[in-house]
Amino acid sequence: MTSHDGARATEVDRSRELRAEFGPYLPLMGFLAELLGPRTEVVLHDTSDLSRSIVALTNGHVSGRSVGGPATDLVLKVLQNHEHDDRDFLANYLAESRTGGTFRSSTFFIRDVDGGVVGMLCVNIDDEPLTRARDLLEAITATTGLVKGASRGGAGDAGQWPALVAERLSMNVDELALDGVARIVAARGVDPQRMTPEEKIATVREIERAGVFLLKGAVAQVAVALRVSEPTVYRYVRQVRTSG
């Protein structure tokens, strides 16, 4: 089902009972999609089950995800680290899909009466046509840079997206865990078979900070990535949590 301007109707996971806190946000999803257009995806996450946290979705074709999909790495970090407990929302950060598409994304935190985050309303906007137009205008209006003091703008200039991807939109929970673990292990710059126990513990500490262990089956993924047994991973996790 589509609206008159191409925005699709909101899909809701009817197999589960939605929290009462989500009631006011469901009508907003269709409204936001109509307002911002068919290249805008609106997602409602329930943080009680991170392996299938997407409980409602409008314009899922934008990222290719569907109802019943998992949380994102950003959701895991927010829940694990409580870095944004004093904020109501995050706006206009860079997100990336598994297929390489990029989005201007924003997240509103839905809280219960005690202030805990029970859900998130996320808006992902595919600005690719606009960025193409921007790049074309820059190419047309570019100067040679021979004027003294002249310089070309970089990714950190006003009006540009930040260089770092803040969120990745995974299609399923295995992909979410694998991607998070693989990126952290790769960032160490050392083959896991050559890592010392201390380096592996440091890697597990980063994986813990990323919230990956909030996902079911994450220990098995980490064990494979680090070339150790699952009991060893559990031991490393206990050491990390004990040491703080």
Short mmCIF file of C-alpha atoms in Angstrom, two decimals, residues 138-243:
data_model
loop_
_atom_site.label_atom_id
_atom_site.label_comp_id
_atom_site.label_asym_id
_atom_site.label_seq_id
_atom_site.Cartn_x
_atom_site.Cartn_y
_atom_site.Cartn_z
CA GLU A 138 30.97 22.18 -6.58
CA ALA A 139 32.57 20.85 -9.76
CA ILE A 140 30.97 23.57 -11.88
CA THR A 141 31.86 26.41 -9.51
CA ALA A 142 35.29 25.15 -8.44
CA THR A 143 38.23 27.51 -8.93
CA THR A 144 41.85 26.58 -9.47
CA GLY A 145 42.79 27.46 -5.88
CA LEU A 146 45.59 29.76 -7.07
CA VAL A 147 44.32 32.68 -5.04
CA LYS A 148 46.48 33.20 -1.96
CA GLY A 149 44.84 31.67 1.12
CA ALA A 150 42.19 29.83 -0.88
CA SER A 151 41.40 26.24 0.08
CA ARG A 152 38.93 23.54 -0.81
CA GLY A 153 36.39 22.47 1.79
CA GLY A 154 36.78 19.14 3.50
CA ALA A 155 34.40 16.62 5.03
CA GLY A 156 34.42 18.50 8.31
CA ASP A 157 33.25 21.83 6.86
CA ALA A 158 29.83 23.23 7.63
CA GLY A 159 27.16 21.67 5.45
CA GLN A 160 29.14 18.47 5.01
CA TRP A 161 28.43 15.17 6.72
CA PRO A 162 30.93 14.06 9.36
CA ALA A 163 33.57 11.70 8.03
CA LEU A 164 32.87 8.88 10.49
CA VAL A 165 29.93 6.51 10.09
CA ALA A 166 27.98 6.57 13.37
CA GLU A 167 25.57 3.74 12.61
CA ARG A 168 25.28 0.69 10.36
CA LEU A 169 21.87 -0.64 9.36
CA SER A 170 22.16 -4.43 9.47
CA MET A 171 19.70 -6.81 7.85
CA ASN A 172 19.78 -9.55 10.52
CA VAL A 173 21.21 -10.16 13.97
CA ASP A 174 24.06 -12.44 12.80
CA GLU A 175 25.19 -9.75 10.38
CA LEU A 176 25.01 -7.13 13.13
CA ALA A 177 27.23 -9.17 15.46
CA LEU A 178 29.65 -10.25 12.74
CA ASP A 179 30.07 -6.73 11.40
CA GLY A 180 30.69 -5.26 14.84
CA VAL A 181 33.22 -7.91 15.83
CA ALA A 182 35.01 -7.87 12.47
CA ARG A 183 35.46 -4.09 12.49
CA ILE A 184 36.86 -4.05 16.02
CA VAL A 185 39.23 -6.97 15.38
CA ALA A 186 40.42 -5.42 12.11
CA ALA A 187 41.06 -2.09 13.84
CA ARG A 188 43.63 -3.78 16.08
CA GLY A 189 45.83 -4.30 13.02
CA VAL A 190 47.06 -7.67 14.25
CA ASP A 191 46.07 -11.13 13.03
CA PRO A 192 44.15 -12.83 15.88
CA GLN A 193 46.48 -15.83 15.72
CA ARG A 194 49.38 -13.51 16.57
CA MET A 195 47.61 -11.58 19.33
CA THR A 196 48.81 -11.93 22.89
CA PRO A 197 46.24 -12.75 25.60
CA GLU A 198 46.46 -9.11 26.70
CA GLU A 199 45.66 -7.92 23.17
CA LYS A 200 42.71 -10.28 22.99
CA ILE A 201 41.40 -9.01 26.32
CA ALA A 202 41.75 -5.44 25.05
CA THR A 203 39.80 -6.43 21.94
CA VAL A 204 37.06 -8.00 24.06
CA ARG A 205 36.93 -4.76 26.07
CA GLU A 206 36.22 -2.80 22.86
CA ILE A 207 33.59 -5.36 21.82
CA GLU A 208 31.98 -5.01 25.25
CA ARG A 209 31.92 -1.20 24.92
CA ALA A 210 30.25 -1.57 21.52
CA GLY A 211 27.41 -3.50 23.16
CA VAL A 212 27.90 -6.57 20.98
CA PHE A 213 27.55 -8.93 23.96
CA LEU A 214 23.95 -7.73 24.36
CA LEU A 215 23.18 -9.96 21.36
CA LYS A 216 22.47 -13.67 21.63
CA GLY A 217 25.23 -15.74 20.07
CA ALA A 218 27.80 -12.96 20.24
CA VAL A 219 30.23 -15.03 22.34
CA ALA A 220 30.40 -17.68 19.62
CA GLN A 221 31.09 -15.00 16.98
CA VAL A 222 33.87 -13.50 19.10
CA ALA A 223 35.41 -16.92 19.76
CA VAL A 224 35.66 -17.59 16.02
CA ALA A 225 37.05 -14.13 15.28
CA LEU A 226 39.73 -14.31 17.99
CA ARG A 227 40.58 -17.99 17.38
CA VAL A 228 39.82 -18.99 20.97
CA SER A 229 37.25 -21.18 22.70
CA GLU A 230 33.93 -19.88 23.98
CA PRO A 231 34.93 -20.53 27.63
CA THR A 232 38.00 -18.36 27.00
CA VAL A 233 35.79 -15.55 25.73
CA TYR A 234 33.59 -15.84 28.82
CA ARG A 235 36.74 -15.62 30.97
CA TYR A 236 37.92 -12.52 29.10
CA VAL A 237 34.49 -10.91 29.52
CA ARG A 238 34.54 -11.57 33.27
CA GLN A 239 38.01 -9.99 33.49
CA VAL A 240 36.87 -6.95 31.54
CA ARG A 241 33.75 -6.45 33.64
CA THR A 242 35.61 -7.00 36.89
CA SER A 243 38.33 -4.51 36.00
#
